């Protein structure tokens, strides 16, 4: 089954404790992206990648890191999480030519205490 | 960054009614999209629009790419209970080789509730 998977689905952590949210897709898509969803603000793009070893900032990249060492994986790293990073996070992927027609993962709900 | 203003923020309608929502931007976009998010899940693409003035249907859904490239609307006809969810517009500005090629900007969402 074609899908985007994220792990973990739920995470409660404390301020300053480094964490990684993994994202993997099995559709051989070039384009992958991370978003955060907050009430009243919709989805805001954090980082995106148009291919292996190519990453670019979205609208809200501060406090996040990403890497794209393999085509299928695009982990989101929070080196020192803070409470304002409590949010619902989505990973998405698409073929590069239709990069706006994205397939979304199920989401990761992160709480930073 | 780019901002999209989506309205209304929420709608409460009776089953069978038609629904209309829209999205406006202060900047032009080259692509407009509409996504739906069911509770507890990620957004799913409903309709993609690539040309100014384009009108596209997907079953009971119809969307249009505004002629000024700064707006789009989505209509749902004869709503049913499973139409419940959050609807997002999204716009993409970038052209190949440009700095915004991979960016996608979303509206704040319209929460739709359908009463049987």
XYZ file of C-alpha atoms in Angstrom:
229
model
C 0.000 0.000 0.000
C 1.291 3.439 -0.992
C 1.731 5.494 2.140
C 3.621 8.009 4.229
C 4.416 6.774 7.723
C 5.432 8.815 10.748
C 6.793 7.716 14.097
C 6.003 8.231 16.830
C 2.326 9.169 16.496
C 2.254 10.703 19.978
C 5.108 12.057 22.053
C 5.290 13.895 25.355
C 8.715 15.240 26.241
C 10.412 17.915 28.307
C 12.084 21.140 27.332
C 15.584 20.690 25.970
C 15.517 16.932 25.369
C 16.522 16.265 21.769
C 14.022 14.289 19.721
C 13.563 12.985 16.190
C 10.307 12.334 14.368
C 10.799 9.933 11.492
C 9.019 10.072 8.145
C 9.177 7.441 5.440
C 7.406 7.058 2.088
C 7.255 4.033 -0.221
C 6.177 5.826 -3.413
C 9.644 6.790 -4.696
C 8.716 10.472 -4.411
C 11.410 13.098 -4.877
C 9.646 15.815 -2.879
C 9.083 15.617 0.875
C 7.985 18.251 3.364
C 7.208 18.855 7.035
C 4.325 20.972 8.364
C 3.007 21.935 11.747
C -0.677 22.467 12.389
C -1.902 24.816 15.104
C -5.492 25.928 15.796
C -6.453 28.990 13.792
C -3.184 28.976 11.826
C -3.728 26.120 9.399
C -0.659 24.209 8.240
C 2.665 25.983 8.095
C 5.594 24.585 6.183
C 8.748 23.945 8.226
C 11.206 22.464 5.728
C 11.021 20.749 2.375
C 13.302 18.671 0.211
C 13.181 18.337 -3.553
C 15.618 15.423 -3.663
C 18.329 13.581 -1.761
C 20.761 15.980 -0.054
C 18.635 19.007 -1.082
C 16.686 20.763 1.670
C 15.190 24.255 1.956
C 13.484 26.311 4.619
C 9.742 26.771 4.658
C 7.960 29.531 6.527
C 8.701 28.422 10.111
C 12.109 26.647 10.184
C 13.433 28.077 13.472
C 14.160 25.395 16.065
C 14.036 22.514 13.577
C 16.526 20.554 11.500
C 16.031 18.030 8.737
C 18.158 15.701 6.659
C 17.585 13.816 3.419
C 20.231 11.115 3.137
C 17.901 8.648 1.421
C 15.028 9.258 -0.948
C 12.441 7.533 1.209
C 13.270 9.113 4.600
C 13.003 12.688 5.829
C 13.424 12.931 9.614
C 12.525 16.059 11.578
C 14.932 16.869 14.404
C 14.280 19.127 17.371
C 17.675 19.677 18.996
C 16.306 21.531 22.045
C 12.498 21.433 22.069
C 10.578 24.244 23.712
C 6.893 24.464 24.749
C 6.050 26.633 21.718
C 6.878 23.625 19.556
C 3.929 21.735 21.007
C 1.896 21.024 17.895
C 0.571 18.479 15.426
C 3.212 17.658 12.822
C 2.625 16.261 9.350
C 5.046 14.849 6.844
C 4.077 14.828 3.162
C 5.540 13.622 -0.124
C 4.866 13.943 -3.832
C 6.506 13.469 -7.213
C 8.585 16.559 -7.956
C 6.652 17.429 -11.103
C 3.393 17.618 -9.088
C 4.969 18.856 -5.886
C 1.801 20.639 -4.779
C -0.289 17.422 -4.921
C 1.032 16.019 -1.704
C 0.297 12.789 0.160
C 0.220 13.361 3.903
C 1.177 11.078 6.747
C -1.134 10.456 9.726
C 0.465 13.107 11.930
C 2.545 13.210 15.118
C 1.132 14.983 18.130
C 4.015 16.458 20.130
C 3.717 17.965 23.598
C 6.733 19.727 25.104
C 6.436 20.362 28.848
C 5.957 34.513 4.172
C 2.922 34.331 1.931
C -0.483 34.559 3.613
C -3.779 33.092 2.547
C -7.053 34.295 4.047
C -9.664 31.579 4.054
C -13.325 32.154 4.874
C -15.532 31.355 6.539
C -13.669 29.954 9.537
C -16.539 27.575 10.292
C -19.901 26.560 8.870
C -22.852 24.717 10.350
C -25.239 23.451 7.699
C -28.073 20.992 7.204
C -27.597 17.874 5.135
C -28.528 18.584 1.516
C -27.462 22.236 1.550
C -24.796 23.631 -0.750
C -21.565 25.009 0.703
C -19.213 27.679 -0.564
C -15.833 28.724 0.817
C -13.082 30.877 -0.580
C -9.483 31.841 -0.242
C -7.762 35.120 -1.073
C -4.164 36.236 -1.192
C -2.332 39.517 -1.511
C 0.083 37.786 -3.885
C -0.452 35.771 -7.021
C -0.125 32.008 -7.080
C 0.604 29.676 -9.977
C -1.227 26.730 -8.440
C -4.254 26.552 -6.164
C -5.282 23.420 -4.305
C -8.033 22.293 -1.974
C -7.437 19.662 0.699
C -9.793 18.034 3.213
C -8.779 16.800 6.648
C -10.920 14.245 8.461
C -10.677 14.143 12.250
C -7.461 12.463 13.405
C -5.986 12.150 9.924
C -3.739 13.991 7.533
C -5.107 16.224 4.749
C -6.146 14.612 1.482
C -6.066 16.400 -1.864
C -9.498 17.147 -3.348
C -8.801 19.350 -6.355
C -5.724 20.928 -7.989
C -5.959 23.994 -10.267
C -3.135 25.082 -12.556
C -4.501 27.809 -14.834
C -6.121 31.169 -14.096
C -9.845 30.900 -14.740
C -9.808 27.110 -14.577
C -12.990 25.509 -13.245
C -12.654 21.881 -12.132
C -15.130 19.414 -10.655
C -14.646 16.272 -8.610
C -18.037 14.690 -7.977
C -20.074 17.116 -5.873
C -17.076 19.433 -5.492
C -16.294 22.313 -7.827
C -13.330 24.658 -7.513
C -12.135 27.636 -9.508
C -8.779 29.352 -9.939
C -9.491 33.072 -9.861
C -8.706 35.052 -12.986
C -6.460 37.439 -10.996
C -4.542 34.418 -9.611
C -5.122 35.828 -6.125
C -8.170 33.815 -5.145
C -9.963 30.507 -5.380
C -13.282 29.095 -4.260
C -14.635 25.654 -3.460
C -18.297 24.674 -3.704
C -19.832 21.501 -2.319
C -23.288 20.658 -3.579
C -25.927 18.628 -1.730
C -23.813 18.118 1.405
C -23.844 14.790 3.228
C -22.682 13.906 6.763
C -19.324 12.540 5.562
C -18.443 16.009 4.227
C -17.664 16.955 7.841
C -14.060 17.988 8.341
C -11.613 20.834 7.856
C -11.122 22.183 4.341
C -7.857 23.902 3.469
C -6.925 25.951 0.474
C -3.266 26.009 -0.509
C -1.254 28.007 -2.988
C 2.065 27.547 -4.658
C 3.949 30.493 -6.081
C 7.246 29.197 -7.297
C 8.473 28.511 -10.793
C 11.150 25.950 -11.632
C 14.545 27.275 -10.600
C 13.074 29.982 -8.391
C 13.691 30.316 -4.671
C 10.084 29.455 -3.768
C 9.802 26.442 -6.059
C 9.051 23.995 -3.270
C 7.024 26.197 -0.922
C 3.350 25.511 -0.308
C 1.226 27.965 1.681
C -2.005 26.916 3.394
C -5.031 28.883 4.518
C -6.296 28.731 8.094
C -8.984 26.186 7.248
C -12.802 26.068 7.201
C -14.400 23.737 9.733
C -17.533 22.206 8.210
C -20.248 20.626 10.334
C -23.202 18.930 8.639
C -26.347 18.214 10.646
C -28.355 15.192 9.451
